[in-house]
Short mmCIF file of N, CA, C and O and ligand atoms in Angstrom, two decimals:
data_model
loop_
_atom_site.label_atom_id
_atom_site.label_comp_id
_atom_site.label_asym_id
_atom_site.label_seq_id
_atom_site.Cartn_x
_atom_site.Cartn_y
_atom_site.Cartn_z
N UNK A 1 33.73 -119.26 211.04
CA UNK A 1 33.78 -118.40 209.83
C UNK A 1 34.17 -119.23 208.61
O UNK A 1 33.63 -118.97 207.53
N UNK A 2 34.96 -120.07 208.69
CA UNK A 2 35.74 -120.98 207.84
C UNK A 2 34.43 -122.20 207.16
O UNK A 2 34.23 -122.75 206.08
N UNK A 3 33.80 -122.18 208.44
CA UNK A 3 32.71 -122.89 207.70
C UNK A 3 31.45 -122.98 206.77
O UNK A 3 30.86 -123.82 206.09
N UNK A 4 31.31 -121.11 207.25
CA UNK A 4 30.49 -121.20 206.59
C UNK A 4 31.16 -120.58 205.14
O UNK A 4 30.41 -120.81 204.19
N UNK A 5 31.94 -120.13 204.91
CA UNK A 5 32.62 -119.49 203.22
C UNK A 5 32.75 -121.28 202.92
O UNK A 5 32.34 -121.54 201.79
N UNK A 6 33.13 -122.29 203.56
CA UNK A 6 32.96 -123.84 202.80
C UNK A 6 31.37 -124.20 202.54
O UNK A 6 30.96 -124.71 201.50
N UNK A 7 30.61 -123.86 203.56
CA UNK A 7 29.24 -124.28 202.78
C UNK A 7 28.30 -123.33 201.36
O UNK A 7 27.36 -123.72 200.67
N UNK A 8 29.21 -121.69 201.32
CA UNK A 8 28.55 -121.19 200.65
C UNK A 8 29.61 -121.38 198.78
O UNK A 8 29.37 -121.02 197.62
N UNK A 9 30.80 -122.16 199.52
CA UNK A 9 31.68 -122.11 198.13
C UNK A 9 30.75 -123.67 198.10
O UNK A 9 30.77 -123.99 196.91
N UNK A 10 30.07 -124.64 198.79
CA UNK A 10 29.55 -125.73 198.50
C UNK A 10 28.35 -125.89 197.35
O UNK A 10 28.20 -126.58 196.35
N UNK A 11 27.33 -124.54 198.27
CA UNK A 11 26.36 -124.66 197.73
C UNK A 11 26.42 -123.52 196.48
O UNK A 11 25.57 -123.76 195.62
N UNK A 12 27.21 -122.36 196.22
CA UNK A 12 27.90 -122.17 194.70
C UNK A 12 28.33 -123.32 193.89
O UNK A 12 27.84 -123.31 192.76
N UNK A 13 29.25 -124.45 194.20
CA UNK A 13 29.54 -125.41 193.15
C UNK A 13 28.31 -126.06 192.93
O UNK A 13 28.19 -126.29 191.73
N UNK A 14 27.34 -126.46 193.60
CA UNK A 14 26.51 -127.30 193.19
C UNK A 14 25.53 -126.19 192.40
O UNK A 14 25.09 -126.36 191.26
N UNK A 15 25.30 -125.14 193.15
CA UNK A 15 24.40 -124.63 191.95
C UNK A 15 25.14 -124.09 190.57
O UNK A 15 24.38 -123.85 189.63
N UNK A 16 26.06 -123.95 190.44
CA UNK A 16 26.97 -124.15 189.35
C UNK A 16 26.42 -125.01 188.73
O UNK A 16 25.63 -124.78 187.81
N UNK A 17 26.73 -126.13 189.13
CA UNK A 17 26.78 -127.62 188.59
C UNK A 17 25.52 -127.67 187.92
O UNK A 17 25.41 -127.98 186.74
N UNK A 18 24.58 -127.36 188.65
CA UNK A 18 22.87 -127.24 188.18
C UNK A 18 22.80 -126.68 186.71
O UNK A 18 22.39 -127.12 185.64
N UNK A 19 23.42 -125.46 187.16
CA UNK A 19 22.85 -125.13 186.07
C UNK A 19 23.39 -124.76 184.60
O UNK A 19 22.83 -124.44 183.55
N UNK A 20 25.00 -124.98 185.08
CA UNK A 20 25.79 -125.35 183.51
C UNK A 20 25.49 -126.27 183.00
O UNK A 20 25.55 -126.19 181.77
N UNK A 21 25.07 -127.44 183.50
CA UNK A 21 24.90 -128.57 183.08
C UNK A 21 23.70 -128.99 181.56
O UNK A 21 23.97 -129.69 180.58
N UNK A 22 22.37 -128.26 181.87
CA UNK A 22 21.67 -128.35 181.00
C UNK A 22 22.09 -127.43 180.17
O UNK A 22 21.43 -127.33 179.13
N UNK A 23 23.14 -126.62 180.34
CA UNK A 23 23.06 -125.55 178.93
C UNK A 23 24.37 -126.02 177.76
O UNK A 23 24.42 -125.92 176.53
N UNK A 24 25.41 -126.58 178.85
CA UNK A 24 26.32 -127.97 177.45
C UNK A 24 25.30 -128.69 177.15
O UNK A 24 25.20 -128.86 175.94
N UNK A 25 24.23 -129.33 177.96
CA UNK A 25 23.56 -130.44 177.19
C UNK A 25 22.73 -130.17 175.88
O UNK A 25 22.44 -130.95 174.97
N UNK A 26 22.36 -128.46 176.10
CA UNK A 26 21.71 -127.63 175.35
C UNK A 26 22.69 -127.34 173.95
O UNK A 26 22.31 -127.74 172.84
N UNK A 27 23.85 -126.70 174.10
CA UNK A 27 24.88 -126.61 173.31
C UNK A 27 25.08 -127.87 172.28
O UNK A 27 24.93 -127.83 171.05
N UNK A 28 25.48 -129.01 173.10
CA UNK A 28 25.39 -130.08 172.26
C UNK A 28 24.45 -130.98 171.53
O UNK A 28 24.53 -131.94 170.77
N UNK A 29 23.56 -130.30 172.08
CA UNK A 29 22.14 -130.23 171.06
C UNK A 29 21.80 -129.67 169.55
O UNK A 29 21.25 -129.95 168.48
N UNK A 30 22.43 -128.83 170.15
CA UNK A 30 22.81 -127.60 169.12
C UNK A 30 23.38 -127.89 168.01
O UNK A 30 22.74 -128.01 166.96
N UNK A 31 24.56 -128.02 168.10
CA UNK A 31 25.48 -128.79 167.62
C UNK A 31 25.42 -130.12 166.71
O UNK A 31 26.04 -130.24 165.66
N UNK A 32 24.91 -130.73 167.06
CA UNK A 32 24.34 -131.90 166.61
C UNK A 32 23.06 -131.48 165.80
O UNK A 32 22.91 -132.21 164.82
N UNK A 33 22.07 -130.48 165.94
CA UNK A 33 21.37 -130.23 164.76
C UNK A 33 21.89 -130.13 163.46
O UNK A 33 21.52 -130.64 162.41
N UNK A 34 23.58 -128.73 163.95
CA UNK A 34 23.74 -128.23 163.00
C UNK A 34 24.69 -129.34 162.11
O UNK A 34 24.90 -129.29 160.90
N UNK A 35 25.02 -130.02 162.76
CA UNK A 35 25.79 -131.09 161.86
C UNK A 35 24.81 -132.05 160.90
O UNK A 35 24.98 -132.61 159.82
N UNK A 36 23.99 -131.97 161.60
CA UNK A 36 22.70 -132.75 160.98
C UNK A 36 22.40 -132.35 159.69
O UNK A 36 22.03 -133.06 158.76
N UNK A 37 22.65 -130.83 159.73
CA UNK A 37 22.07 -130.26 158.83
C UNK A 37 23.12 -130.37 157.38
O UNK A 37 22.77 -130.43 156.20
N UNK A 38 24.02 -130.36 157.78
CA UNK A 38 25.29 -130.05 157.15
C UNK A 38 25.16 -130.47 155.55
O UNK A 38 25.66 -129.87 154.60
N UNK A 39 24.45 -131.52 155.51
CA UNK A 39 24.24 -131.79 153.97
C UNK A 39 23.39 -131.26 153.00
O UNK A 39 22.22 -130.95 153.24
N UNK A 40 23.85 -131.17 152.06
CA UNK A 40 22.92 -129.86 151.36
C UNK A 40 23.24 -128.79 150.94
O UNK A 40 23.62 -127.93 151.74
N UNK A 41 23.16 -128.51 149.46
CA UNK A 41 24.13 -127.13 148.90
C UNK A 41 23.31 -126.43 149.32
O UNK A 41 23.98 -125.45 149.66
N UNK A 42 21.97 -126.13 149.62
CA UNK A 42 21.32 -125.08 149.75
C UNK A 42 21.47 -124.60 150.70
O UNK A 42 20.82 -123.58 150.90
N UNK A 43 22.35 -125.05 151.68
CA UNK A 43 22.62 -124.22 153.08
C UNK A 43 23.34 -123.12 152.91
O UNK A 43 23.58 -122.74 151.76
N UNK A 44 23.84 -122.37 154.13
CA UNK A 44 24.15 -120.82 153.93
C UNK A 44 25.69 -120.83 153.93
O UNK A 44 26.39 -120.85 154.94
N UNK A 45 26.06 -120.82 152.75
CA UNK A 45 27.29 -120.92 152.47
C UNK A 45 28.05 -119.56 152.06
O UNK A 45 27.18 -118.70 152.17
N UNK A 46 29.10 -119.02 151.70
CA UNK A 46 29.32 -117.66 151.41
C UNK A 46 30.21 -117.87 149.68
O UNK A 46 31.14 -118.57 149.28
N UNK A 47 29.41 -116.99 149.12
CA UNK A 47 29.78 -117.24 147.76
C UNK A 47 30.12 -115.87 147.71
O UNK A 47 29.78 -115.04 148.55
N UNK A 48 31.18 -115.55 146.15
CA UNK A 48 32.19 -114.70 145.89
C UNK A 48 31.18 -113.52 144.69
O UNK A 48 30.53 -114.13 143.84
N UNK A 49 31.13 -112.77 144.67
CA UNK A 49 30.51 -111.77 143.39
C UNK A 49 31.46 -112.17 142.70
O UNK A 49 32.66 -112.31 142.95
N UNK A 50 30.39 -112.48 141.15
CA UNK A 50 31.30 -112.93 140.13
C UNK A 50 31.90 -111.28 139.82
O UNK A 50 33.03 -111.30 139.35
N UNK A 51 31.41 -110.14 139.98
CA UNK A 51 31.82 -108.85 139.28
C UNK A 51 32.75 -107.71 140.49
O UNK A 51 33.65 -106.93 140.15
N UNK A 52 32.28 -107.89 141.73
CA UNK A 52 33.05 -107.56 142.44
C UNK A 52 34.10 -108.13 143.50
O UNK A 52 35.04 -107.44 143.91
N UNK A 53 33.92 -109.12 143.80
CA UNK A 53 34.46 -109.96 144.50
C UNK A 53 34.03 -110.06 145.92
O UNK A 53 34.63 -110.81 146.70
N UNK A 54 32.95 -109.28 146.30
CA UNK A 54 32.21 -109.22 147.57
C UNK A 54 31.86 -110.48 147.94
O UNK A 54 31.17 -111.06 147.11
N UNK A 55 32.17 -111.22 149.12
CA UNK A 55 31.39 -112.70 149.71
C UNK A 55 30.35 -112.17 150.03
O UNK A 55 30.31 -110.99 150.39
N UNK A 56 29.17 -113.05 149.97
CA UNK A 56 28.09 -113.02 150.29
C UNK A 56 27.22 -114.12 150.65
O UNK A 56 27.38 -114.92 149.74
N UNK A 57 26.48 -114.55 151.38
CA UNK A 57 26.00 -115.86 151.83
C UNK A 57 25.19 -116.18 150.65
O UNK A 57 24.55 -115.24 150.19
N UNK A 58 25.11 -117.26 150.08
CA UNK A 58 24.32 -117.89 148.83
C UNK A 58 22.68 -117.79 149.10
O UNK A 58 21.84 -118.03 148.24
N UNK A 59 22.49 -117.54 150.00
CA UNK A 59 20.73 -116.91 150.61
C UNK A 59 20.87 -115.68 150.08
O UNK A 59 19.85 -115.42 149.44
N UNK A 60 21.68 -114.77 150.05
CA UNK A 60 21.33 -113.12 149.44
C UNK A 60 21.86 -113.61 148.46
O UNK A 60 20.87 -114.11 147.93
N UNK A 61 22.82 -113.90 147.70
CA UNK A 61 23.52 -113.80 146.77
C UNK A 61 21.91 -113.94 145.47
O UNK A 61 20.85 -114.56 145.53
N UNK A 62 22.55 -112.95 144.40
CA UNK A 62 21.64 -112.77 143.36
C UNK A 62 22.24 -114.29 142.09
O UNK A 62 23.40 -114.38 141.69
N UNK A 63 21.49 -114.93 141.83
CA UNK A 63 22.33 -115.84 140.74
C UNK A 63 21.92 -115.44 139.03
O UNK A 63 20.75 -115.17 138.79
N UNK A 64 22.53 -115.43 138.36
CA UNK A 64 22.02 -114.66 137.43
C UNK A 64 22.98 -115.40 136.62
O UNK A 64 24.19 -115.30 136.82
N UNK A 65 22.22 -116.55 135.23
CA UNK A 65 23.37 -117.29 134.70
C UNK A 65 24.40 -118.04 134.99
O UNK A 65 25.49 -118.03 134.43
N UNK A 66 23.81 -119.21 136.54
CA UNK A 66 24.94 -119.77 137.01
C UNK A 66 25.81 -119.14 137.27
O UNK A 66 26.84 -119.75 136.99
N UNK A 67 26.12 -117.61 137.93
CA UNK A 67 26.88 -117.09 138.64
C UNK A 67 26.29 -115.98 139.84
O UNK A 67 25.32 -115.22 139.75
N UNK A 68 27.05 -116.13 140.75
CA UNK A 68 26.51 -115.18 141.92
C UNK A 68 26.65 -113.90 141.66
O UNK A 68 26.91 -113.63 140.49
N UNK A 69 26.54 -112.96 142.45
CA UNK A 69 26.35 -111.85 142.41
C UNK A 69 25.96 -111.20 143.84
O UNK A 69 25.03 -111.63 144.51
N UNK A 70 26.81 -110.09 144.24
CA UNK A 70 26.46 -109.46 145.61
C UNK A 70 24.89 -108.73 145.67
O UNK A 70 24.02 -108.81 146.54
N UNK A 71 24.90 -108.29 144.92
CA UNK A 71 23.35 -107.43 144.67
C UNK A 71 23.27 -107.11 143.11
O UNK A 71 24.17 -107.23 142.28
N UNK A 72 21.50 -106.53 142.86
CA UNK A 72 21.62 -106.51 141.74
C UNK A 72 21.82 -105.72 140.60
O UNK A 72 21.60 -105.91 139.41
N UNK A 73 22.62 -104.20 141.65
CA UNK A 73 23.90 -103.58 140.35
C UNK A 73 24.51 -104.51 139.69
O UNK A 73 24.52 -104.62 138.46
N UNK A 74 25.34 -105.60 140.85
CA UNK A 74 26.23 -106.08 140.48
C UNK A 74 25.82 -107.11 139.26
O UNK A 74 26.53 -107.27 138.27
N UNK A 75 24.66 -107.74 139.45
CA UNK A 75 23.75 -109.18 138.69
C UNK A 75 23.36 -108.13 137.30
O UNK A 75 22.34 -108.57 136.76
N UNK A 76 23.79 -107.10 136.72
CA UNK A 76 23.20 -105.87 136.11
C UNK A 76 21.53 -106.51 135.45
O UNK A 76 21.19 -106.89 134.33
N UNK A 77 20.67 -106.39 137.02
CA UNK A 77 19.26 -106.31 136.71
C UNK A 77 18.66 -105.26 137.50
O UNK A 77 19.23 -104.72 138.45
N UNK A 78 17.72 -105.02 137.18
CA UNK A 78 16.92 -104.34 138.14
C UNK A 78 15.88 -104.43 139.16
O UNK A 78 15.52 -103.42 139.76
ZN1 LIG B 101 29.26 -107.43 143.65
#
């Protein structure tokens, strides 16, 4: 009985092993894009409403006169 809960905790670690393995390698893939990327104001950074103070990622953010803006009540356009 003993032997076989050792071959099935065996062949659990190894398939463990299998298959965590490519998904850190995957992760740190990842990772390494995003650092890659890292340079560059145009990335998605979170900027402040100049009128309300709402953060908002600089991808939505409305800019209106060198200043951000949550939306465009706030940017007062239409
Ligand atoms: Zn706002």
């Amino acid at each position: 009985m003993l032997k076989i809960i050792l071959t099935v905790a065996v062949i659990a670690a190894v398939y463990f092993f299998l298959i965590k393995k490519p998904a850190v390698e995957k992760k740190r893939r990842n990772r390494a894009e995003a650092e890659a990327k890292k340079p560059g104001l145009d990335e998605d950074i979170m900027v402040e409403c100049e009128k309300c103070g709402t953060f908002v990622s600089s991808k939505e953010a409305i800019i209106v006169g060198g200043k951000y803006y949550c939306s465009k009540s706030c940017a007062g356009v239409k």
